[in-house]
PDB file of N, CA and C in Angstrom:
ATOM      1  N   MET A 326      89.886  87.163  76.529  1.00  0.00           N
ATOM      2  CA  MET A 326      88.785  88.594  75.770  1.00  0.00           C
ATOM      3  C   MET A 326      90.183  89.053  76.267  1.00  0.00           C
ATOM      4  N   ARG A 327      90.787  90.086  75.348  1.00  0.00           N
ATOM      5  CA  ARG A 327      92.050  90.867  75.193  1.00  0.00           C
ATOM      6  C   ARG A 327      91.435  91.811  76.558  1.00  0.00           C
ATOM      7  N   VAL A 328      92.308  92.238  77.077  1.00  0.00           N
ATOM      8  CA  VAL A 328      92.937  93.407  77.453  1.00  0.00           C
ATOM      9  C   VAL A 328      92.320  94.888  77.068  1.00  0.00           C
ATOM     10  N   GLY A 329      90.971  95.311  77.136  1.00  0.00           N
ATOM     11  CA  GLY A 329      91.544  97.057  75.475  1.00  0.00           C
ATOM     12  C   GLY A 329      90.060  96.708  75.644  1.00  0.00           C
ATOM     13  N   GLY A 330      90.016  97.987  74.947  1.00  0.00           N
ATOM     14  CA  GLY A 330      88.588  98.686  75.035  1.00  0.00           C
ATOM     15  C   GLY A 330      86.822  98.756  76.092  1.00  0.00           C
ATOM     16  N   ALA A 331      86.987  97.700  76.149  1.00  0.00           N
ATOM     17  CA  ALA A 331      85.456  97.331  77.127  1.00  0.00           C
ATOM     18  C   ALA A 331      86.489  97.152  78.851  1.00  0.00           C
ATOM     19  N   ILE A 332      87.113  96.114  78.024  1.00  0.00           N
ATOM     20  CA  ILE A 332      87.657  95.362  79.061  1.00  0.00           C
ATOM     21  C   ILE A 332      88.983  96.242  79.294  1.00  0.00           C
ATOM     22  N   LYS A 333      88.536  96.654  81.133  1.00  0.00           N
ATOM     23  CA  LYS A 333      89.802  97.462  81.657  1.00  0.00           C
ATOM     24  C   LYS A 333      91.291  95.877  82.031  1.00  0.00           C
ATOM     25  N   ARG A 334      91.779  96.717  82.019  1.00  0.00           N
ATOM     26  CA  ARG A 334      93.495  96.098  82.432  1.00  0.00           C
ATOM     27  C   ARG A 334      93.429  96.186  83.887  1.00  0.00           C
ATOM     28  N   PRO A 335      92.997  94.450  84.593  1.00  0.00           N
ATOM     29  CA  PRO A 335      93.179  93.944  85.729  1.00  0.00           C
ATOM     30  C   PRO A 335      94.761  94.542  86.623  1.00  0.00           C
ATOM     31  N   ILE A 336      95.042  94.861  88.134  1.00  0.00           N
ATOM     32  CA  ILE A 336      95.383  95.911  88.809  1.00  0.00           C
ATOM     33  C   ILE A 336      95.744  94.840  89.168  1.00  0.00           C
ATOM     34  N   LYS A 337      96.744  94.422  89.418  1.00  0.00           N
ATOM     35  CA  LYS A 337      98.513  94.312  90.020  1.00  0.00           C
ATOM     36  C   LYS A 337      97.950  93.988  91.924  1.00  0.00           C
ATOM     37  N   ILE A 338      97.689  92.920  92.505  1.00  0.00           N
ATOM     38  CA  ILE A 338      97.725  93.184  93.401  1.00  0.00           C
ATOM     39  C   ILE A 338      99.406  92.800  94.157  1.00  0.00           C
ATOM     40  N   ARG A 339      99.893  91.635  93.189  1.00  0.00           N
ATOM     41  CA  ARG A 339     100.879  90.680  94.051  1.00  0.00           C
ATOM     42  C   ARG A 339     101.867  90.831  92.984  1.00  0.00           C
ATOM     43  N   ASP A 340     103.061  90.970  93.445  1.00  0.00           N
ATOM     44  CA  ASP A 340     104.322  91.358  92.598  1.00  0.00           C
ATOM     45  C   ASP A 340     104.888  90.926  92.695  1.00  0.00           C
ATOM     46  N   VAL A 341     105.919  90.315  92.557  1.00  0.00           N
ATOM     47  CA  VAL A 341     107.333  89.301  92.145  1.00  0.00           C
ATOM     48  C   VAL A 341     108.102  89.565  90.963  1.00  0.00           C
ATOM     49  N   LYS A 342     109.304  90.378  91.619  1.00  0.00           N
ATOM     50  CA  LYS A 342     110.577  91.073  91.166  1.00  0.00           C
ATOM     51  C   LYS A 342     111.608  89.653  90.561  1.00  0.00           C
ATOM     52  N   PRO A 343     111.326  89.944  89.907  1.00  0.00           N
ATOM     53  CA  PRO A 343     112.939  88.228  89.009  1.00  0.00           C
ATOM     54  C   PRO A 343     114.121  88.546  88.987  1.00  0.00           C
ATOM     55  N   ALA A 344     114.231  87.180  89.893  1.00  0.00           N
ATOM     56  CA  ALA A 344     115.982  87.156  90.068  1.00  0.00           C
ATOM     57  C   ALA A 344     116.492  87.110  88.668  1.00  0.00           C
ATOM     58  N   TYR A 345     117.676  88.528  89.324  1.00  0.00           N
ATOM     59  CA  TYR A 345     118.335  87.861  87.719  1.00  0.00           C
ATOM     60  C   TYR A 345     119.072  87.047  87.035  1.00  0.00           C
ATOM     61  N   PRO A 346     119.409  85.958  86.569  1.00  0.00           N
ATOM     62  CA  PRO A 346     120.439  85.335  85.496  1.00  0.00           C
ATOM     63  C   PRO A 346     121.414  85.796  86.381  1.00  0.00           C
ATOM     64  N   GLU A 347     121.985  84.927  87.417  1.00  0.00           N
ATOM     65  CA  GLU A 347     123.710  85.790  87.678  1.00  0.00           C
ATOM     66  C   GLU A 347     124.361  85.596  86.095  1.00  0.00           C
ATOM     67  N   THR A 348     124.381  84.756  84.788  1.00  0.00           N
ATOM     68  CA  THR A 348     125.119  84.503  83.785  1.00  0.00           C
ATOM     69  C   THR A 348     125.394  85.591  83.356  1.00  0.00           C
ATOM     70  N   ALA A 349     123.394  86.502  83.421  1.00  0.00           N
ATOM     71  CA  ALA A 349     123.528  87.127  82.842  1.00  0.00           C
ATOM     72  C   ALA A 349     123.616  88.836  83.061  1.00  0.00           C
ATOM     73  N   PHE A 350     123.268  88.692  84.203  1.00  0.00           N
ATOM     74  CA  PHE A 350     123.978  89.445  85.044  1.00  0.00           C
ATOM     75  C   PHE A 350     125.818  89.449  84.960  1.00  0.00           C
ATOM     76  N   ALA A 351     126.327  89.271  84.724  1.00  0.00           N
ATOM     77  CA  ALA A 351     127.857  88.988  85.248  1.00  0.00           C
ATOM     78  C   ALA A 351     127.867  88.948  83.535  1.00  0.00           C
ATOM     79  N   SER A 352     126.822  89.233  82.424  1.00  0.00           N
ATOM     80  CA  SER A 352     127.562  89.509  80.753  1.00  0.00           C
ATOM     81  C   SER A 352     127.112  90.942  80.409  1.00  0.00           C
ATOM     82  N   ARG A 353     125.971  91.489  81.624  1.00  0.00           N
ATOM     83  CA  ARG A 353     125.483  92.884  81.623  1.00  0.00           C
ATOM     84  C   ARG A 353     124.421  93.390  80.962  1.00  0.00           C
ATOM     85  N   VAL A 354     123.828  91.877  80.267  1.00  0.00           N
ATOM     86  CA  VAL A 354     122.405  92.130  79.672  1.00  0.00           C
ATOM     87  C   VAL A 354     121.865  92.093  80.265  1.00  0.00           C
ATOM     88  N   GLY A 355     120.818  92.946  79.224  1.00  0.00           N
ATOM     89  CA  GLY A 355     120.200  93.670  79.856  1.00  0.00           C
ATOM     90  C   GLY A 355     118.305  94.190  79.406  1.00  0.00           C
ATOM     91  N   GLY A 356     117.440  93.905  78.854  1.00  0.00           N
ATOM     92  CA  GLY A 356     116.653  94.139  78.270  1.00  0.00           C
ATOM     93  C   GLY A 356     114.902  94.158  78.573  1.00  0.00           C
ATOM     94  N   VAL A 357     114.331  94.067  77.745  1.00  0.00           N
ATOM     95  CA  VAL A 357     112.737  93.984  77.929  1.00  0.00           C
ATOM     96  C   VAL A 357     111.957  92.729  77.538  1.00  0.00           C
ATOM     97  N   VAL A 358     111.713  91.489  78.110  1.00  0.00           N
ATOM     98  CA  VAL A 358     110.819  90.308  77.860  1.00  0.00           C
ATOM     99  C   VAL A 358     109.652  90.253  77.927  1.00  0.00           C
ATOM    100  N   ILE A 359     109.115  90.428  77.243  1.00  0.00           N
ATOM    101  CA  ILE A 359     107.444  90.952  77.041  1.00  0.00           C
ATOM    102  C   ILE A 359     106.910  89.514  76.569  1.00  0.00           C
ATOM    103  N   VAL A 360     105.725  89.238  77.673  1.00  0.00           N
ATOM    104  CA  VAL A 360     105.424  88.631  78.201  1.00  0.00           C
ATOM    105  C   VAL A 360     103.555  88.162  77.679  1.00  0.00           C
ATOM    106  N   GLU A 361     102.976  87.474  77.342  1.00  0.00           N
ATOM    107  CA  GLU A 361     101.620  86.975  78.068  1.00  0.00           C
ATOM    108  C   GLU A 361     101.116  86.834  78.964  1.00  0.00           C
ATOM    109  N   ALA A 362     100.481  86.920  78.964  1.00  0.00           N
ATOM    110  CA  ALA A 362      99.660  85.415  80.253  1.00  0.00           C
ATOM    111  C   ALA A 362      98.141  85.858  80.365  1.00  0.00           C
ATOM    112  N   ARG A 363      97.732  84.082  80.497  1.00  0.00           N
ATOM    113  CA  ARG A 363      95.956  84.305  80.218  1.00  0.00           C
ATOM    114  C   ARG A 363      95.587  84.485  81.635  1.00  0.00           C
ATOM    115  N   ILE A 364      95.230  85.440  81.973  1.00  0.00           N
ATOM    116  CA  ILE A 364      95.011  86.078  83.801  1.00  0.00           C
ATOM    117  C   ILE A 364      93.311  85.338  83.584  1.00  0.00           C
ATOM    118  N   GLY A 365      92.805  84.172  84.815  1.00  0.00           N
ATOM    119  CA  GLY A 365      91.935  83.326  85.132  1.00  0.00           C
ATOM    120  C   GLY A 365      90.881  84.141  85.911  1.00  0.00           C
ATOM    121  N   ALA A 366      89.593  83.747  85.816  1.00  0.00           N
ATOM    122  CA  ALA A 366      88.786  84.609  86.559  1.00  0.00           C
ATOM    123  C   ALA A 366      88.861  85.546  87.778  1.00  0.00           C
ATOM    124  N   ASP A 367      90.661  84.271  89.055  1.00  0.00           N
ATOM    125  CA  ASP A 367      90.408  84.796  89.780  1.00  0.00           C
ATOM    126  C   ASP A 367      90.867  86.011  90.294  1.00  0.00           C
ATOM    127  N   GLY A 368      91.811  86.061  88.780  1.00  0.00           N
ATOM    128  CA  GLY A 368      93.789  86.786  89.389  1.00  0.00           C
ATOM    129  C   GLY A 368      94.358  85.616  88.551  1.00  0.00           C
ATOM    130  N   SER A 369      94.351  85.038  88.786  1.00  0.00           N
ATOM    131  CA  SER A 369      96.012  84.124  88.935  1.00  0.00           C
ATOM    132  C   SER A 369      96.081  83.868  87.982  1.00  0.00           C
ATOM    133  N   ILE A 370      97.908  83.338  87.132  1.00  0.00           N
ATOM    134  CA  ILE A 370      98.435  83.657  85.466  1.00  0.00           C
ATOM    135  C   ILE A 370      97.462  81.771  85.547  1.00  0.00           C
ATOM    136  N   VAL A 371      97.188  82.133  84.752  1.00  0.00           N
ATOM    137  CA  VAL A 371      96.411  80.506  84.018  1.00  0.00           C
ATOM    138  C   VAL A 371      98.355  80.067  83.250  1.00  0.00           C
ATOM    139  N   ASP A 372      98.539  80.794  82.534  1.00  0.00           N
ATOM    140  CA  ASP A 372      99.498  80.420  81.600  1.00  0.00           C
ATOM    141  C   ASP A 372      99.571  81.772  81.569  1.00  0.00           C
ATOM    142  N   ALA A 373     101.652  81.097  80.746  1.00  0.00           N
ATOM    143  CA  ALA A 373     102.182  82.580  80.698  1.00  0.00           C
ATOM    144  C   ALA A 373     103.299  82.303  79.576  1.00  0.00           C
ATOM    145  N   ARG A 374     103.237  82.962  77.797  1.00  0.00           N
ATOM    146  CA  ARG A 374     104.303  83.649  77.165  1.00  0.00           C
ATOM    147  C   ARG A 374     104.890  84.140  76.677  1.00  0.00           C
ATOM    148  N   VAL A 375     106.197  83.145  75.968  1.00  0.00           N
ATOM    149  CA  VAL A 375     107.244  85.364  75.429  1.00  0.00           C
ATOM    150  C   VAL A 375     107.181  85.268  74.072  1.00  0.00           C
ATOM    151  N   LEU A 376     106.332  86.758  74.044  1.00  0.00           N
ATOM    152  CA  LEU A 376     106.784  86.702  72.594  1.00  0.00           C
ATOM    153  C   LEU A 376     107.304  87.982  72.304  1.00  0.00           C
ATOM    154  N   ARG A 377     108.099  88.024  73.415  1.00  0.00           N
ATOM    155  CA  ARG A 377     109.522  89.284  73.029  1.00  0.00           C
ATOM    156  C   ARG A 377     110.756  89.046  73.705  1.00  0.00           C
ATOM    157  N   SER A 378     111.780  88.654  72.505  1.00  0.00           N
ATOM    158  CA  SER A 378     112.741  86.922  74.425  1.00  0.00           C
ATOM    159  C   SER A 378     114.051  87.946  74.298  1.00  0.00           C
ATOM    160  N   ILE A 379     114.258  87.940  75.284  1.00  0.00           N
ATOM    161  CA  ILE A 379     116.237  88.006  75.460  1.00  0.00           C
ATOM    162  C   ILE A 379     116.486  86.148  76.216  1.00  0.00           C
ATOM    163  N   PRO A 380     116.988  85.729  75.145  1.00  0.00           N
ATOM    164  CA  PRO A 380     116.463  84.616  75.801  1.00  0.00           C
ATOM    165  C   PRO A 380     117.781  84.256  77.720  1.00  0.00           C
ATOM    166  N   LEU A 381     118.504  84.854  77.611  1.00  0.00           N
ATOM    167  CA  LEU A 381     119.548  84.578  79.067  1.00  0.00           C
ATOM    168  C   LEU A 381     118.007  85.152  80.400  1.00  0.00           C
ATOM    169  N   LEU A 382     116.701  85.943  80.011  1.00  0.00           N
ATOM    170  CA  LEU A 382     115.966  86.253  80.488  1.00  0.00           C
ATOM    171  C   LEU A 382     114.988  85.975  80.615  1.00  0.00           C
ATOM    172  N   ASP A 383     114.200  85.036  80.001  1.00  0.00           N
ATOM    173  CA  ASP A 383     112.705  84.359  79.206  1.00  0.00           C
ATOM    174  C   ASP A 383     112.771  83.827  80.722  1.00  0.00           C
ATOM    175  N   GLU A 384     112.986  82.583  81.323  1.00  0.00           N
ATOM    176  CA  GLU A 384     113.202  81.620  82.277  1.00  0.00           C
ATOM    177  C   GLU A 384     112.257  82.692  83.662  1.00  0.00           C
ATOM    178  N   ALA A 385     113.249  83.927  83.928  1.00  0.00           N
ATOM    179  CA  ALA A 385     112.896  84.537  85.115  1.00  0.00           C
ATOM    180  C   ALA A 385     112.309  85.026  85.314  1.00  0.00           C
ATOM    181  N   ALA A 386     111.527  85.816  83.849  1.00  0.00           N
ATOM    182  CA  ALA A 386     110.821  87.051  82.700  1.00  0.00           C
ATOM    183  C   ALA A 386     109.280  85.541  83.837  1.00  0.00           C
ATOM    184  N   LEU A 387     109.125  84.571  83.044  1.00  0.00           N
ATOM    185  CA  LEU A 387     108.232  83.609  83.482  1.00  0.00           C
ATOM    186  C   LEU A 387     108.161  83.071  84.976  1.00  0.00           C
ATOM    187  N   ASP A 388     109.216  83.370  85.067  1.00  0.00           N
ATOM    188  CA  ASP A 388     108.877  82.772  86.626  1.00  0.00           C
ATOM    189  C   ASP A 388     108.427  83.245  87.702  1.00  0.00           C
ATOM    190  N   ALA A 389     108.660  84.668  87.414  1.00  0.00           N
ATOM    191  CA  ALA A 389     107.949  86.281  88.257  1.00  0.00           C
ATOM    192  C   ALA A 389     106.628  86.050  87.669  1.00  0.00           C
ATOM    193  N   VAL A 390     106.319  86.409  86.714  1.00  0.00           N
ATOM    194  CA  VAL A 390     105.274  86.707  86.340  1.00  0.00           C
ATOM    195  C   VAL A 390     104.779  85.659  86.601  1.00  0.00           C
ATOM    196  N   ARG A 391     104.498  84.533  86.939  1.00  0.00           N
ATOM    197  CA  ARG A 391     103.210  82.937  87.113  1.00  0.00           C
ATOM    198  C   ARG A 391     103.426  83.271  88.403  1.00  0.00           C
ATOM    199  N   GLN A 392     104.214  83.561  89.127  1.00  0.00           N
ATOM    200  CA  GLN A 392     103.446  84.122  90.736  1.00  0.00           C
ATOM    201  C   GLN A 392     102.573  85.517  91.024  1.00  0.00           C
ATOM    202  N   TRP A 393     102.489  86.767  90.024  1.00  0.00           N
ATOM    203  CA  TRP A 393     101.355  88.071  90.298  1.00  0.00           C
ATOM    204  C   TRP A 393     100.255  88.055  90.424  1.00  0.00           C
ATOM    205  N   THR A 394      99.363  87.767  90.903  1.00  0.00           N
ATOM    206  CA  THR A 394      98.050  88.513  91.470  1.00  0.00           C
ATOM    207  C   THR A 394      97.349  89.812  90.722  1.00  0.00           C
ATOM    208  N   PHE A 395      96.345  89.149  90.047  1.00  0.00           N
ATOM    209  CA  PHE A 395      95.897  90.695  89.833  1.00  0.00           C
ATOM    210  C   PHE A 395      94.515  90.722  90.367  1.00  0.00           C
ATOM    211  N   THR A 396      93.695  91.636  90.240  1.00  0.00           N
ATOM    212  CA  THR A 396      92.374  91.793  90.093  1.00  0.00           C
ATOM    213  C   THR A 396      91.562  91.244  89.443  1.00  0.00           C
ATOM    214  N   PRO A 397      90.612  90.388  89.580  1.00  0.00           N
ATOM    215  CA  PRO A 397      89.907  90.352  88.937  1.00  0.00           C
ATOM    216  C   PRO A 397      89.015  90.457  87.974  1.00  0.00           C
ATOM    217  N   THR A 398      88.404  90.351  86.896  1.00  0.00           N
ATOM    218  CA  THR A 398      88.049  90.970  85.753  1.00  0.00           C
ATOM    219  C   THR A 398      86.636  91.291  85.610  1.00  0.00           C
ATOM    220  N   VAL A 399      86.233  92.334  86.290  1.00  0.00           N
ATOM    221  CA  VAL A 399      84.718  91.645  86.226  1.00  0.00           C
ATOM    222  C   VAL A 399      83.821  93.115  84.041  1.00  0.00           C
ATOM    223  N   LEU A 400      82.991  91.822  83.437  1.00  0.00           N
ATOM    224  CA  LEU A 400      82.210  91.956  82.206  1.00  0.00           C
ATOM    225  C   LEU A 400      80.590  91.698  82.980  1.00  0.00           C
ATOM    226  N   ASP A 401      79.838  92.726  82.812  1.00  0.00           N
ATOM    227  CA  ASP A 401      78.511  92.544  83.143  1.00  0.00           C
ATOM    228  C   ASP A 401      78.471  91.857  84.367  1.00  0.00           C
ATOM    229  N   GLY A 402      79.062  92.205  85.149  1.00  0.00           N
ATOM    230  CA  GLY A 402      79.122  91.831  86.642  1.00  0.00           C
ATOM    231  C   GLY A 402      79.829  90.217  86.928  1.00  0.00           C
ATOM    232  N   GLU A 403      80.478  89.821  85.748  1.00  0.00           N
ATOM    233  CA  GLU A 403      80.802  88.659  86.596  1.00  0.00           C
ATOM    234  C   GLU A 403      82.370  88.684  86.089  1.00  0.00           C
ATOM    235  N   ALA A 404      83.026  87.867  87.122  1.00  0.00           N
ATOM    236  CA  ALA A 404      84.774  87.580  86.741  1.00  0.00           C
ATOM    237  C   ALA A 404      84.861  87.273  84.995  1.00  0.00           C
ATOM    238  N   VAL A 405      86.178  87.499  84.667  1.00  0.00           N
ATOM    239  CA  VAL A 405      85.905  86.468  83.864  1.00  0.00           C
ATOM    240  C   VAL A 405      87.604  86.397  83.298  1.00  0.00           C
ATOM    241  N   GLU A 406      87.789  85.521  82.367  1.00  0.00           N
ATOM    242  CA  GLU A 406      89.850  85.390  81.856  1.00  0.00           C
ATOM    243  C   GLU A 406      89.551  86.836  81.067  1.00  0.00           C
ATOM    244  N   VAL A 407      91.293  87.444  81.307  1.00  0.00           N
ATOM    245  CA  VAL A 407      91.872  87.710  80.233  1.00  0.00           C
ATOM    246  C   VAL A 407      93.312  87.231  79.822  1.00  0.00           C
ATOM    247  N   ILE A 408      93.055  87.595  78.274  1.00  0.00           N
ATOM    248  CA  ILE A 408      94.812  88.130  78.309  1.00  0.00           C
ATOM    249  C   ILE A 408      95.488  89.413  77.827  1.00  0.00           C
ATOM    250  N   ALA A 409      96.877  89.257  78.870  1.00  0.00           N
ATOM    251  CA  ALA A 409      97.111  90.585  78.813  1.00  0.00           C
ATOM    252  C   ALA A 409      98.486  91.058  78.765  1.00  0.00           C
ATOM    253  N   THR A 410      99.100  91.194  78.141  1.00  0.00           N
ATOM    254  CA  THR A 410     100.620  91.922  77.478  1.00  0.00           C
ATOM    255  C   THR A 410     100.951  92.857  78.562  1.00  0.00           C
ATOM    256  N   LEU A 411     102.088  91.410  79.315  1.00  0.00           N
ATOM    257  CA  LEU A 411     103.156  92.345  80.358  1.00  0.00           C
ATOM    258  C   LEU A 411     104.536  92.371  79.654  1.00  0.00           C
ATOM    259  N   THR A 412     104.766  93.774  80.613  1.00  0.00           N
ATOM    260  CA  THR A 412     106.731  93.672  80.264  1.00  0.00           C
ATOM    261  C   THR A 412     106.851  93.660  81.262  1.00  0.00           C
ATOM    262  N   ILE A 413     108.447  92.729  80.914  1.00  0.00           N
ATOM    263  CA  ILE A 413     109.505  93.355  82.918  1.00  0.00           C
ATOM    264  C   ILE A 413     111.215  93.477  82.045  1.00  0.00           C
ATOM    265  N   ASN A 414     111.512  93.930  82.420  1.00  0.00           N
ATOM    266  CA  ASN A 414     112.000  95.415  82.078  1.00  0.00           C
ATOM    267  C   ASN A 414     113.354  94.321  82.973  1.00  0.00           C
ATOM    268  N   PHE A 415     115.089  94.571  82.874  1.00  0.00           N
ATOM    269  CA  PHE A 415     115.699  93.693  83.130  1.00  0.00           C
ATOM    270  C   PHE A 415     116.807  95.300  82.706  1.00  0.00           C
ATOM    271  N   GLN A 416     117.529  95.492  84.098  1.00  0.00           N
ATOM    272  CA  GLN A 416     118.913  96.669  83.762  1.00  0.00           C
ATOM    273  C   GLN A 416     120.797  96.560  84.708  1.00  0.00           C
ATOM    274  N   PRO A 417     120.655  95.583  84.455  1.00  0.00           N
ATOM    275  CA  PRO A 417     122.150  94.961  85.189  1.00  0.00           C
ATOM    276  C   PRO A 417     122.831  96.289  85.538  1.00  0.00           C
ATOM    277  N   ASP A 418     122.860  96.849  86.363  1.00  0.00           N
ATOM    278  CA  ASP A 418     123.601  98.343  87.381  1.00  0.00           C
ATOM    279  C   ASP A 418     125.549  98.058  87.685  1.00  0.00           C
TER     280      ASP A 418
END
């Protein structure tokens, strides 16, 4: 099921910041990587793939997202697996 409508977005309870790749940081590469994640009934990330890519940042974004944990999404009193779109923003300072 996709998040939206009657399916409420799960709340992130464990956030892991992505490690900024040294090559990308030195080159001042930044921007937004958009990831589609399948969140299991227990709130863990089951699968993730990049929808909007910045090649130097994709793997760091996926590595971080795979460690995130969410509250379970409940539908009709039962925890269900959902698909959500997640945004990871990289800003070189």
